[in-house]
PDB file of C-alpha atoms in Angstrom:
ATOM      1  CA  VAL A 796      -3.547-144.511 -36.330  1.00 57.00           C
ATOM      2  CA  ASN A 797      -4.781-147.302 -38.663  1.00 74.00           C
ATOM      3  CA  ARG A 798      -4.515-144.966 -41.654  1.00 73.00           C
ATOM      4  CA  LYS A 799      -0.822-144.352 -40.886  1.00 75.00           C
ATOM      5  CA  ILE A 800      -0.213-148.099 -40.671  1.00 76.00           C
ATOM      6  CA  LEU A 801      -1.970-148.810 -43.975  1.00 72.00           C
ATOM      7  CA  LEU A 802      -0.087-145.990 -45.677  1.00 75.00           C
ATOM      8  CA  GLY A 803       3.240-147.347 -44.422  1.00 77.00           C
ATOM      9  CA  HIS A 804       4.180-144.711 -41.872  1.00 79.00           C
ATOM     10  CA  ASN A 805       4.721-147.056 -38.919  1.00 81.00           C
ATOM     11  CA  PRO A 806       8.360-148.227 -38.870  1.00 83.00           C
ATOM     12  CA  ASN A 807       7.378-151.451 -37.064  1.00 84.00           C
ATOM     13  CA  ILE A 808       4.798-152.677 -39.570  1.00 83.00           C
ATOM     14  CA  TYR A 809       5.238-153.505 -43.255  1.00 78.00           C
ATOM     15  CA  VAL A 810       2.358-153.554 -45.726  1.00 76.00           C
ATOM     16  CA  VAL A 811       2.974-155.913 -48.644  1.00 76.00           C
ATOM     17  CA  ASN A 812       0.993-155.396 -51.857  1.00 72.00           C
ATOM     18  CA  SER A 813       1.149-158.224 -54.366  1.00 72.00           C
ATOM     19  CA  PHE A 814      -0.912-156.692 -57.140  1.00 69.00           C
ATOM     20  CA  LEU A 815      -0.057-156.931 -60.819  1.00 64.00           C
ATOM     21  CA  ASP A 816       1.505-153.556 -61.719  1.00 62.00           C
ATOM     22  CA  GLN A 817      -0.726-153.265 -64.793  1.00 64.00           C
ATOM     23  CA  LEU A 818      -3.801-153.715 -62.585  1.00 63.00           C
ATOM     24  CA  ILE A 819      -2.864-151.431 -59.685  1.00 64.00           C
ATOM     25  CA  PRO A 820       0.242-149.325 -60.419  1.00 61.00           C
ATOM     26  CA  ALA A 821       2.799-148.925 -57.651  1.00 60.00           C
ATOM     27  CA  THR A 822       3.027-145.376 -56.345  1.00 56.00           C
ATOM     28  CA  PRO A 823       6.372-143.592 -56.733  1.00 49.00           C
ATOM     29  CA  GLN A 824       6.417-142.712 -53.023  1.00 45.00           C
ATOM     30  CA  ALA A 825       6.392-146.402 -52.067  1.00 41.00           C
ATOM     31  CA  LEU A 826       9.385-147.110 -54.263  1.00 43.00           C
ATOM     32  CA  ASN A 827      11.433-144.140 -53.047  1.00 46.00           C
ATOM     33  CA  ASP A 828      14.178-145.325 -50.675  1.00 42.00           C
ATOM     34  CA  ASP A 829      14.644-141.784 -49.366  1.00 43.00           C
ATOM     35  CA  ALA A 830      11.037-141.396 -48.167  1.00 45.00           C
ATOM     36  CA  SER A 831      10.697-140.097 -44.642  1.00 48.00           C
ATOM     37  CA  THR A 832       9.555-142.320 -41.769  1.00 48.00           C
ATOM     38  CA  ASP A 833       9.112-139.374 -39.405  1.00 49.00           C
ATOM     39  CA  ASP A 834       5.756-139.935 -37.663  1.00 49.00           C
ATOM     40  CA  ASP A 835       5.562-136.222 -36.814  1.00 49.00           C
ATOM     41  CA  ASP A 836       5.500-135.262 -40.509  1.00 50.00           C
ATOM     42  CA  ASP A 837       1.762-134.844 -41.157  1.00 49.00           C
ATOM     43  CA  ASP A 838       2.103-132.474 -44.127  1.00 49.00           C
ATOM     44  CA  ASP A 839       0.652-135.102 -46.477  1.00 56.00           C
ATOM     45  CA  ASP A 840      -1.257-137.805 -44.632  1.00 58.00           C
ATOM     46  CA  THR A 841      -2.182-139.521 -47.928  1.00 62.00           C
ATOM     47  CA  ALA A 842       1.389-140.122 -49.161  1.00 70.00           C
ATOM     48  CA  VAL A 843       2.450-143.757 -49.138  1.00 71.00           C
ATOM     49  CA  GLY A 844       5.379-144.339 -46.833  1.00 74.00           C
ATOM     50  CA  PRO A 845       8.487-146.538 -47.050  1.00 78.00           C
ATOM     51  CA  GLN A 846       6.898-149.409 -45.119  1.00 76.00           C
ATOM     52  CA  VAL A 847       4.628-150.273 -48.081  1.00 75.00           C
ATOM     53  CA  LEU A 848       6.326-152.839 -50.257  1.00 73.00           C
ATOM     54  CA  TYR A 849       5.190-153.632 -53.795  1.00 70.00           C
ATOM     55  CA  VAL A 850       6.371-157.150 -54.552  1.00 71.00           C
ATOM     56  CA  GLY A 851       4.226-157.870 -57.597  1.00 69.00           C
ATOM     57  CA  PRO A 852       2.040-160.928 -58.035  1.00 66.00           C
ATOM     58  CA  LEU A 853       3.275-163.815 -55.933  1.00 66.00           C
ATOM     59  CA  ALA A 854       2.477-166.942 -57.911  1.00 63.00           C
ATOM     60  CA  ASP A 855       0.464-166.183 -61.026  1.00 61.00           C
ATOM     61  CA  HIS A 856       3.263-167.200 -63.394  1.00 70.00           C
ATOM     62  CA  TYR A 857       4.571-170.124 -61.336  1.00 78.00           C
ATOM     63  CA  ILE A 858       4.516-173.621 -62.802  1.00 85.00           C
ATOM     64  CA  PRO A 859       5.840-176.257 -60.369  1.00 86.00           C
ATOM     65  CA  SER A 860       8.995-177.958 -61.657  1.00 88.00           C
ATOM     66  CA  ASP A 861       7.442-181.380 -61.095  1.00 91.00           C
ATOM     67  CA  PHE A 862       4.184-180.510 -62.918  1.00 90.00           C
ATOM     68  CA  THR A 863       3.232-182.925 -65.664  1.00 92.00           C
ATOM     69  CA  PRO A 864      -0.047-182.249 -67.435  1.00 91.00           C
ATOM     70  CA  ASP A 865      -2.655-184.985 -67.506  1.00 93.00           C
ATOM     71  CA  PRO A 866      -2.236-186.632 -70.939  1.00 95.00           C
ATOM     72  CA  LEU A 867      -6.022-186.624 -71.422  1.00 95.00           C
ATOM     73  CA  LEU A 868      -6.140-182.886 -70.716  1.00 95.00           C
ATOM     74  CA  GLN A 869      -3.243-182.283 -73.078  1.00 94.00           C
ATOM     75  CA  THR A 870      -5.038-184.236 -75.814  1.00 94.00           C
ATOM     76  CA  PHE A 871      -8.263-182.310 -75.124  1.00 96.00           C
ATOM     77  CA  LEU A 872      -6.471-178.945 -75.392  1.00 95.00           C
ATOM     78  CA  GLU A 873      -4.647-179.922 -78.578  1.00 92.00           C
ATOM     79  CA  ALA A 874      -7.726-181.417 -80.248  1.00 88.00           C
ATOM     80  CA  GLY A 875      -9.378-178.155 -81.183  1.00 75.00           C
ATOM     81  CA  GLY A 876     -13.102-177.975 -81.311  1.00 51.00           C
ATOM     82  CA  ASN A 877     -16.084-179.493 -82.919  1.00 48.00           C
ATOM     83  CA  ASN A 878     -17.715-176.092 -83.047  1.00 45.00           C
ATOM     84  CA  ASP A 879     -20.818-175.802 -85.140  1.00 47.00           C
ATOM     85  CA  ASN A 880     -20.527-171.995 -85.064  1.00 46.00           C
ATOM     86  CA  ASP A 881     -20.543-170.448 -88.538  1.00 47.00           C
ATOM     87  CA  ASP A 882     -18.590-167.399 -87.363  1.00 49.00           C
ATOM     88  CA  ASP A 883     -14.984-167.985 -88.455  1.00 49.00           C
ATOM     89  CA  ASP A 884     -13.716-164.480 -87.635  1.00 46.00           C
ATOM     90  CA  ASP A 885     -11.507-165.754 -84.841  1.00 55.00           C
ATOM     91  CA  ASP A 886     -10.827-169.434 -85.535  1.00 58.00           C
ATOM     92  CA  ASP A 887      -8.041-169.716 -82.958  1.00 58.00           C
ATOM     93  CA  ASN A 888     -10.206-168.249 -80.221  1.00 59.00           C
ATOM     94  CA  GLN A 889     -13.096-170.559 -81.164  1.00 63.00           C
ATOM     95  CA  GLU A 890     -10.773-173.578 -81.098  1.00 86.00           C
ATOM     96  CA  ARG A 891      -9.422-172.872 -77.638  1.00 95.00           C
ATOM     97  CA  PRO A 892     -11.747-173.868 -74.781  1.00 96.00           C
ATOM     98  CA  VAL A 893     -13.319-171.621 -72.199  1.00 96.00           C
ATOM     99  CA  CYS A 894     -11.909-172.214 -68.714  1.00 96.00           C
ATOM    100  CA  ILE A 895     -14.259-172.069 -65.730  1.00 94.00           C
ATOM    101  CA  GLY A 896     -13.020-172.226 -62.155  1.00 91.00           C
ATOM    102  CA  TYR A 897     -14.340-171.015 -58.822  1.00 86.00           C
ATOM    103  CA  GLY A 898     -11.453-172.031 -56.591  1.00 79.00           C
ATOM    104  CA  SER A 899     -12.711-173.542 -53.370  1.00 76.00           C
ATOM    105  CA  MET A 900     -15.948-171.569 -53.442  1.00 78.00           C
ATOM    106  CA  PRO A 901     -19.062-173.746 -53.457  1.00 77.00           C
ATOM    107  CA  TYR A 902     -20.983-173.562 -56.710  1.00 80.00           C
ATOM    108  CA  ASN A 903     -24.244-175.368 -57.315  1.00 81.00           C
ATOM    109  CA  GLN A 904     -25.114-174.171 -60.826  1.00 85.00           C
ATOM    110  CA  VAL A 905     -22.891-176.501 -62.860  1.00 87.00           C
ATOM    111  CA  SER A 906     -25.877-177.833 -64.814  1.00 87.00           C
ATOM    112  CA  LEU A 907     -26.726-174.280 -65.887  1.00 89.00           C
ATOM    113  CA  LEU A 908     -23.110-173.639 -66.960  1.00 90.00           C
ATOM    114  CA  LEU A 909     -23.153-176.834 -69.012  1.00 91.00           C
ATOM    115  CA  GLU A 910     -26.386-175.817 -70.720  1.00 91.00           C
ATOM    116  CA  VAL A 911     -24.862-172.458 -71.640  1.00 93.00           C
ATOM    117  CA  VAL A 912     -21.626-173.884 -73.089  1.00 93.00           C
ATOM    118  CA  TYR A 913     -23.697-176.506 -74.930  1.00 93.00           C
ATOM    119  CA  LYS A 914     -25.931-173.848 -76.502  1.00 93.00           C
ATOM    120  CA  LEU A 915     -22.870-171.799 -77.430  1.00 93.00           C
ATOM    121  CA  LYS A 916     -21.044-174.938 -78.640  1.00 93.00           C
ATOM    122  CA  ARG A 917     -17.954-173.874 -76.673  1.00 95.00           C
ATOM    123  CA  ARG A 918     -15.493-176.486 -75.498  1.00 96.00           C
ATOM    124  CA  THR A 919     -14.858-176.030 -71.793  1.00 96.00           C
ATOM    125  CA  VAL A 920     -12.373-176.918 -69.080  1.00 96.00           C
ATOM    126  CA  LEU A 921     -13.915-177.026 -65.597  1.00 94.00           C
ATOM    127  CA  VAL A 922     -11.350-176.629 -62.802  1.00 93.00           C
ATOM    128  CA  GLY A 923     -11.858-177.856 -59.246  1.00 88.00           C
ATOM    129  CA  LYS A 924     -14.131-180.018 -57.166  1.00 82.00           C
ATOM    130  CA  ALA A 925     -16.728-177.248 -56.854  1.00 78.00           C
ATOM    131  CA  LEU A 926     -17.551-177.683 -60.551  1.00 83.00           C
ATOM    132  CA  GLU A 927     -18.070-181.422 -60.532  1.00 79.00           C
ATOM    133  CA  LEU A 928     -20.156-182.728 -63.397  1.00 78.00           C
ATOM    134  CA  PRO A 929     -23.679-183.664 -62.336  1.00 73.00           C
ATOM    135  CA  LYS A 930     -24.256-187.358 -61.723  1.00 69.00           C
ATOM    136  CA  LYS A 931     -27.591-187.721 -63.469  1.00 61.00           C
ATOM    137  CA  LYS A 932     -28.896-190.982 -64.783  1.00 50.00           C
ATOM    138  CA  ASP A 933     -28.292-191.362 -68.512  1.00 51.00           C
ATOM    139  CA  ASP A 934     -32.022-191.329 -69.219  1.00 54.00           C
ATOM    140  CA  ASP A 935     -32.394-187.969 -67.387  1.00 55.00           C
ATOM    141  CA  MET A 936     -30.248-186.220 -70.004  1.00 62.00           C
ATOM    142  CA  GLU A 937     -31.021-185.603 -73.619  1.00 79.00           C
ATOM    143  CA  GLU A 938     -28.734-187.959 -75.564  1.00 80.00           C
ATOM    144  CA  ASN A 939     -27.251-185.234 -77.804  1.00 86.00           C
ATOM    145  CA  PHE A 940     -26.509-183.071 -74.751  1.00 88.00           C
ATOM    146  CA  LYS A 941     -24.814-185.912 -72.854  1.00 86.00           C
ATOM    147  CA  GLU A 942     -22.768-186.918 -75.884  1.00 90.00           C
ATOM    148  CA  TRP A 943     -21.663-183.326 -76.533  1.00 91.00           C
ATOM    149  CA  ILE A 944     -20.678-182.823 -72.865  1.00 90.00           C
ATOM    150  CA  ASP A 945     -18.661-186.061 -72.884  1.00 90.00           C
ATOM    151  CA  GLU A 946     -16.715-184.887 -75.945  1.00 93.00           C
ATOM    152  CA  ASN A 947     -16.369-181.165 -75.254  1.00 95.00           C
ATOM    153  CA  VAL A 948     -16.096-180.666 -71.483  1.00 94.00           C
ATOM    154  CA  PHE A 949     -13.010-181.677 -69.526  1.00 95.00           C
ATOM    155  CA  HIS A 950     -13.149-181.618 -65.727  1.00 93.00           C
ATOM    156  CA  ILE A 951      -9.935-181.162 -63.756  1.00 93.00           C
ATOM    157  CA  GLN A 952     -10.785-182.551 -60.301  1.00 87.00           C
ATOM    158  CA  GLU A 953      -8.075-180.798 -58.296  1.00 80.00           C
ATOM    159  CA  SER A 954      -6.265-178.007 -60.108  1.00 80.00           C
ATOM    160  CA  ALA A 955      -3.720-177.196 -62.759  1.00 88.00           C
ATOM    161  CA  PRO A 956      -1.271-174.292 -62.819  1.00 92.00           C
ATOM    162  CA  TYR A 957      -3.196-171.441 -64.408  1.00 92.00           C
ATOM    163  CA  ALA A 958       0.078-170.106 -65.815  1.00 91.00           C
ATOM    164  CA  TRP A 959       0.236-173.283 -67.936  1.00 95.00           C
ATOM    165  CA  LEU A 960      -3.501-173.759 -68.606  1.00 96.00           C
ATOM    166  CA  LEU A 961      -4.844-170.283 -69.366  1.00 95.00           C
ATOM    167  CA  PRO A 962      -2.662-169.424 -72.383  1.00 94.00           C
ATOM    168  CA  GLN A 963      -4.300-172.446 -74.020  1.00 95.00           C
ATOM    169  CA  CYS A 964      -7.818-171.151 -73.321  1.00 96.00           C
ATOM    170  CA  SER A 965      -9.947-168.434 -74.914  1.00 96.00           C
ATOM    171  CA  MET A 966     -11.303-166.863 -71.694  1.00 96.00           C
ATOM    172  CA  MET A 967     -11.678-167.432 -67.954  1.00 96.00           C
ATOM    173  CA  LEU A 968     -14.936-167.414 -66.012  1.00 94.00           C
ATOM    174  CA  CYS A 969     -14.071-167.252 -62.308  1.00 92.00           C
ATOM    175  CA  HIS A 970     -14.875-165.973 -58.825  1.00 89.00           C
ATOM    176  CA  GLY A 971     -12.567-162.958 -59.242  1.00 87.00           C
ATOM    177  CA  GLY A 972      -9.798-163.935 -56.827  1.00 85.00           C
ATOM    178  CA  ALA A 973      -6.531-162.009 -57.167  1.00 79.00           C
ATOM    179  CA  GLY A 974      -4.459-165.043 -58.202  1.00 82.00           C
ATOM    180  CA  VAL A 975      -6.722-166.189 -61.019  1.00 87.00           C
ATOM    181  CA  VAL A 976      -7.332-162.625 -62.235  1.00 87.00           C
ATOM    182  CA  HIS A 977      -3.571-161.963 -62.362  1.00 84.00           C
ATOM    183  CA  ALA A 978      -2.921-165.243 -64.190  1.00 88.00           C
ATOM    184  CA  THR A 979      -5.710-164.527 -66.670  1.00 91.00           C
ATOM    185  CA  LEU A 980      -4.481-161.018 -67.423  1.00 86.00           C
ATOM    186  CA  ARG A 981      -0.931-162.312 -67.816  1.00 86.00           C
ATOM    187  CA  ALA A 982      -2.241-164.957 -70.261  1.00 91.00           C
ATOM    188  CA  GLY A 983      -3.804-162.149 -72.292  1.00 91.00           C
ATOM    189  CA  ILE A 984      -7.340-163.545 -72.325  1.00 95.00           C
ATOM    190  CA  PRO A 985     -10.612-162.023 -71.107  1.00 95.00           C
ATOM    191  CA  VAL A 986     -11.723-162.659 -67.539  1.00 93.00           C
ATOM    192  CA  VAL A 987     -15.370-162.665 -66.494  1.00 93.00           C
TER     193      VAL A 987
END
Protein backbone atom coordinates (compact mmCIF):
# COMPACT_ATOMS: atom_id res chain seq x y z
CA VAL A 1 0.00 0.00 0.00
CA ASN A 2 2.79 2.48 0.89
CA ARG A 3 4.49 1.82 -2.45
CA LYS A 4 1.31 2.82 -4.31
CA ILE A 5 1.11 6.03 -2.29
CA LEU A 6 4.75 6.95 -2.94
CA LEU A 7 4.36 6.20 -6.64
CA GLY A 8 1.28 8.43 -6.84
CA HIS A 9 -1.45 5.86 -7.35
CA ASN A 10 -3.69 6.93 -4.46
CA PRO A 11 -6.15 9.59 -5.68
CA ASN A 12 -6.42 11.05 -2.15
CA ILE A 13 -2.72 11.70 -1.58
CA TYR A 14 -0.33 13.90 -3.56
CA VAL A 15 3.44 13.45 -3.50
CA VAL A 16 5.31 16.68 -4.20
CA ASN A 17 8.92 16.48 -5.40
CA SER A 18 10.87 19.72 -5.34
CA PHE A 19 14.12 18.50 -6.83
CA LEU A 20 16.16 20.43 -9.38
CA ASP A 21 15.37 18.80 -12.75
CA GLN A 22 19.08 18.60 -13.60
CA LEU A 23 19.70 16.69 -10.36
CA ILE A 24 16.77 14.27 -10.45
CA PRO A 25 14.91 14.34 -13.79
CA ALA A 26 11.12 14.24 -13.70
CA THR A 27 9.68 11.04 -15.13
CA PRO A 28 7.44 11.36 -18.20
CA GLN A 29 4.69 9.34 -16.49
CA ALA A 30 4.40 11.94 -13.72
CA LEU A 31 3.94 14.73 -16.22
CA ASN A 32 1.35 12.90 -18.33
CA ASP A 33 -2.13 14.31 -17.65
CA ASP A 34 -3.74 11.22 -19.19
CA ALA A 35 -2.11 8.75 -16.78
CA SER A 36 -4.50 6.28 -15.22
CA THR A 37 -5.51 6.48 -11.56
CA ASP A 38 -7.17 3.06 -11.63
CA ASP A 39 -6.01 1.27 -8.46
CA ASP A 40 -6.84 -2.10 -10.03
CA ASP A 41 -4.28 -1.57 -12.81
CA ASP A 42 -1.25 -3.46 -11.46
CA ASP A 43 0.38 -4.12 -14.85
CA ASP A 44 3.32 -1.87 -13.95
CA ASP A 45 3.62 -1.29 -10.22
CA THR A 46 6.77 0.83 -10.71
CA ALA A 47 5.21 3.47 -13.00
CA VAL A 48 4.81 6.88 -11.41
CA GLY A 49 1.19 7.92 -11.22
CA PRO A 50 -0.60 11.25 -11.71
CA GLN A 51 -0.58 12.09 -7.99
CA VAL A 52 3.19 12.76 -8.07
CA LEU A 53 3.80 16.41 -8.78
CA TYR A 54 7.19 17.77 -9.85
CA VAL A 55 7.25 21.43 -8.86
CA GLY A 56 10.97 22.07 -9.14
CA PRO A 57 13.12 23.63 -6.44
CA LEU A 58 11.05 25.78 -4.11
CA ALA A 59 13.32 28.61 -3.04
CA ASP A 60 16.86 28.16 -4.31
CA HIS A 61 16.68 31.16 -6.64
CA TYR A 62 14.60 33.39 -4.36
CA ILE A 63 16.03 36.69 -3.15
CA PRO A 64 13.64 38.56 -0.82
CA SER A 65 12.52 41.90 -2.27
CA ASP A 66 13.55 43.69 0.92
CA PHE A 67 17.03 42.09 1.03
CA THR A 68 19.88 44.56 1.30
CA PRO A 69 23.36 43.08 1.56
CA ASP A 70 25.50 44.05 4.52
CA PRO A 71 27.81 46.80 3.19
CA LEU A 72 30.79 45.15 4.91
CA LEU A 73 30.00 41.85 3.19
CA GLN A 74 29.59 43.61 -0.14
CA THR A 75 32.98 45.29 0.31
CA PHE A 76 34.55 41.96 1.30
CA LEU A 77 33.16 40.22 -1.80
CA GLU A 78 34.24 43.02 -4.13
CA ALA A 79 37.72 43.34 -2.62
CA GLY A 80 39.21 40.28 -4.24
CA GLY A 81 41.88 38.39 -2.44
CA ASN A 82 45.26 38.76 -0.93
CA ASN A 83 46.15 35.30 -2.15
CA ASP A 84 49.77 34.33 -1.95
CA ASN A 85 49.14 31.40 -4.30
CA ASP A 86 51.46 31.40 -7.32
CA ASP A 87 48.95 29.47 -9.44
CA ASP A 88 47.27 32.06 -11.68
CA ASP A 89 45.45 29.57 -13.93
CA ASP A 90 42.06 30.64 -12.65
CA ASP A 91 42.44 34.17 -11.26
CA ASP A 92 38.70 34.80 -11.01
CA ASN A 93 38.12 31.60 -9.07
CA GLN A 94 41.04 32.41 -6.74
CA GLU A 95 39.67 35.91 -6.15
CA ARG A 96 36.20 34.75 -5.18
CA PRO A 97 35.90 33.41 -1.63
CA VAL A 98 34.95 29.92 -0.55
CA CYS A 99 31.55 29.82 1.17
CA ILE A 100 31.06 27.51 4.14
CA GLY A 101 27.68 26.94 5.74
CA TYR A 102 26.12 24.14 7.75
CA GLY A 103 22.62 25.53 8.17
CA SER A 104 21.37 24.98 11.69
CA MET A 105 23.48 21.88 12.20
CA PRO A 106 25.88 22.13 15.13
CA TYR A 107 29.51 22.23 14.07
CA ASN A 108 32.40 22.33 16.50
CA GLN A 109 35.38 22.22 14.13
CA VAL A 110 35.50 25.88 13.09
CA SER A 111 39.10 26.22 14.28
CA LEU A 112 40.10 23.36 11.98
CA LEU A 113 38.27 24.96 9.03
CA LEU A 114 40.07 28.24 9.69
CA GLU A 115 43.44 26.49 9.77
CA VAL A 116 42.69 24.86 6.42
CA VAL A 117 41.60 28.08 4.66
CA TYR A 118 44.62 29.84 6.20
CA LYS A 119 47.03 27.21 4.86
CA LEU A 120 45.34 27.37 1.46
CA LYS A 121 45.24 31.20 1.61
CA ARG A 122 41.58 31.12 0.53
CA ARG A 123 39.29 33.96 1.48
CA THR A 124 36.17 32.57 3.12
CA VAL A 125 32.60 33.50 3.97
CA LEU A 126 31.22 31.59 6.97
CA VAL A 127 27.41 31.50 7.06
CA GLY A 128 25.36 30.96 10.22
CA LYS A 129 25.69 30.85 13.96
CA ALA A 130 27.01 27.28 13.90
CA LEU A 131 30.25 28.56 12.35
CA GLU A 132 30.97 31.30 14.85
CA LEU A 133 34.59 32.37 14.99
CA PRO A 134 36.39 31.05 18.06
CA LYS A 135 36.72 33.51 20.92
CA LYS A 136 40.33 32.83 21.85
CA LYS A 137 42.49 35.29 23.67
CA ASP A 138 44.75 37.23 21.31
CA ASP A 139 47.86 35.67 22.85
CA ASP A 140 46.48 32.14 22.17
CA MET A 141 46.67 32.71 18.41
CA GLU A 142 49.71 33.15 16.26
CA GLU A 143 49.72 36.83 15.26
CA ASN A 144 50.00 36.16 11.50
CA PHE A 145 47.11 33.69 11.68
CA LYS A 146 44.86 36.09 13.61
CA GLU A 147 45.68 38.97 11.28
CA TRP A 148 45.01 36.86 8.17
CA ILE A 149 41.67 35.61 9.58
CA ASP A 150 40.60 39.17 10.41
CA GLU A 151 41.29 40.27 6.82
CA ASN A 152 40.19 37.20 4.86
CA VAL A 153 37.28 35.58 6.70
CA PHE A 154 33.84 37.16 6.85
CA HIS A 155 31.23 35.68 9.19
CA ILE A 156 27.55 36.15 8.41
CA GLN A 157 25.83 35.61 11.78
CA GLU A 158 22.34 34.78 10.52
CA SER A 159 22.08 34.07 6.81
CA ALA A 160 22.11 35.59 3.37
CA PRO A 161 20.15 34.46 0.31
CA TYR A 162 22.34 31.83 -1.31
CA ALA A 163 20.91 32.84 -4.69
CA TRP A 164 22.62 36.22 -4.19
CA LEU A 165 25.76 35.05 -2.33
CA LEU A 166 26.89 31.90 -4.13
CA PRO A 167 27.41 33.34 -7.63
CA GLN A 168 30.02 35.56 -5.96
CA CYS A 169 31.85 32.59 -4.43
CA SER A 170 34.20 29.97 -5.87
CA MET A 171 32.71 26.90 -4.13
CA MET A 172 30.37 25.83 -1.32
CA LEU A 173 31.27 23.56 1.58
CA CYS A 174 28.03 22.51 3.27
CA HIS A 175 25.99 19.85 5.05
CA GLY A 176 24.37 18.69 1.79
CA GLY A 177 20.83 19.93 2.36
CA ALA A 178 18.59 20.07 -0.72
CA GLY A 179 18.18 23.87 -0.65
CA VAL A 180 21.87 24.72 -0.48
CA VAL A 181 22.81 22.01 -3.00
CA HIS A 182 20.20 23.33 -5.47
CA ALA A 183 21.37 26.92 -4.99
CA THR A 184 25.01 25.90 -5.43
CA LEU A 185 24.33 23.95 -8.62
CA ARG A 186 22.26 26.83 -9.98
CA ALA A 187 25.17 29.20 -9.20
CA GLY A 188 27.42 26.94 -11.26
CA ILE A 189 30.06 26.37 -8.58
CA PRO A 190 31.33 23.15 -7.00
CA VAL A 191 29.64 21.84 -3.87
CA VAL A 192 31.44 19.72 -1.29
